[in-house]
Amino acid sequence: MKKNNSDNSELAQITREIRKLQFYFNMLSGLSASCGVMIPLDPIYTLIRELSDQEAILRQKAKDHSDYLG
C-alpha cells in the first residue's frame, strides 16, 4: 500500500512540474514572439516530454495496479 501512495505523490509532483514548465515555455515563447528574439526553447520542451513520458508510465502502473486489485 505504501508503494501505491508514493507512486501517487510522485505522479502529483510530476504533474505539477509539467504545469510549471508549460507555463514558462508559453511565457518565453510569447516573449520571444513579441520581442522578435530567438529564445532557445528546446531544453524546456525536452524536459516537458521526458516528464510526460514518466507521468504516462506512472499512470499506467496505477491503472494496472487498480485492475489487479479489482
Tab-separated table of N, CA and C in Angstrom, residues 14 17-18 21 46-56:
chain	number	residue	atom	x	y	z
A	14	ILE	N	5.149	15.185	-10.472
A	14	ILE	CA	5.485	15.278	-11.900
A	14	ILE	C	4.455	16.146	-12.626
A	17	GLU	N	5.197	19.746	-11.892
A	17	GLU	CA	6.388	20.197	-12.608
A	17	GLU	C	6.095	20.418	-14.090
A	18	ILE	N	5.300	19.546	-14.683
A	18	ILE	CA	4.930	19.716	-16.090
A	18	ILE	C	4.165	21.021	-16.277
A	21	LEU	N	6.560	23.961	-16.068
A	21	LEU	CA	7.369	24.053	-17.281
A	21	LEU	C	6.552	24.545	-18.468
A	46	THR	N	12.104	19.539	-24.230
A	46	THR	CA	12.632	18.199	-23.969
A	46	THR	C	12.283	17.741	-22.559
A	47	LEU	N	12.419	18.633	-21.576
A	47	LEU	CA	12.052	18.287	-20.192
A	47	LEU	C	10.568	17.969	-20.074
A	48	ILE	N	9.736	18.754	-20.737
A	48	ILE	CA	8.294	18.504	-20.697
A	48	ILE	C	7.987	17.119	-21.264
A	49	ARG	N	8.618	16.781	-22.373
A	49	ARG	CA	8.380	15.459	-22.983
A	49	ARG	C	8.854	14.330	-22.074
A	50	GLU	N	10.032	14.489	-21.467
A	50	GLU	CA	10.551	13.444	-20.575
A	50	GLU	C	9.635	13.260	-19.366
A	51	LEU	N	9.202	14.366	-18.770
A	51	LEU	CA	8.304	14.269	-17.620
A	51	LEU	C	6.946	13.700	-18.022
A	52	SER	N	6.478	14.036	-19.204
A	52	SER	CA	5.210	13.485	-19.683
A	52	SER	C	5.313	11.976	-19.885
A	53	ASP	N	6.463	11.513	-20.363
A	53	ASP	CA	6.683	10.073	-20.509
A	53	ASP	C	6.657	9.386	-19.144
A	54	GLN	N	7.336	10.002	-18.157
A	54	GLN	CA	7.327	9.432	-16.803
A	54	GLN	C	5.920	9.424	-16.229
A	55	GLU	N	5.183	10.492	-16.470
A	55	GLU	CA	3.810	10.579	-15.991
A	55	GLU	C	2.950	9.476	-16.595
A	56	ALA	N	3.107	9.243	-17.890
A	56	ALA	CA	2.332	8.199	-18.565
A	56	ALA	C	2.658	6.820	-17.993
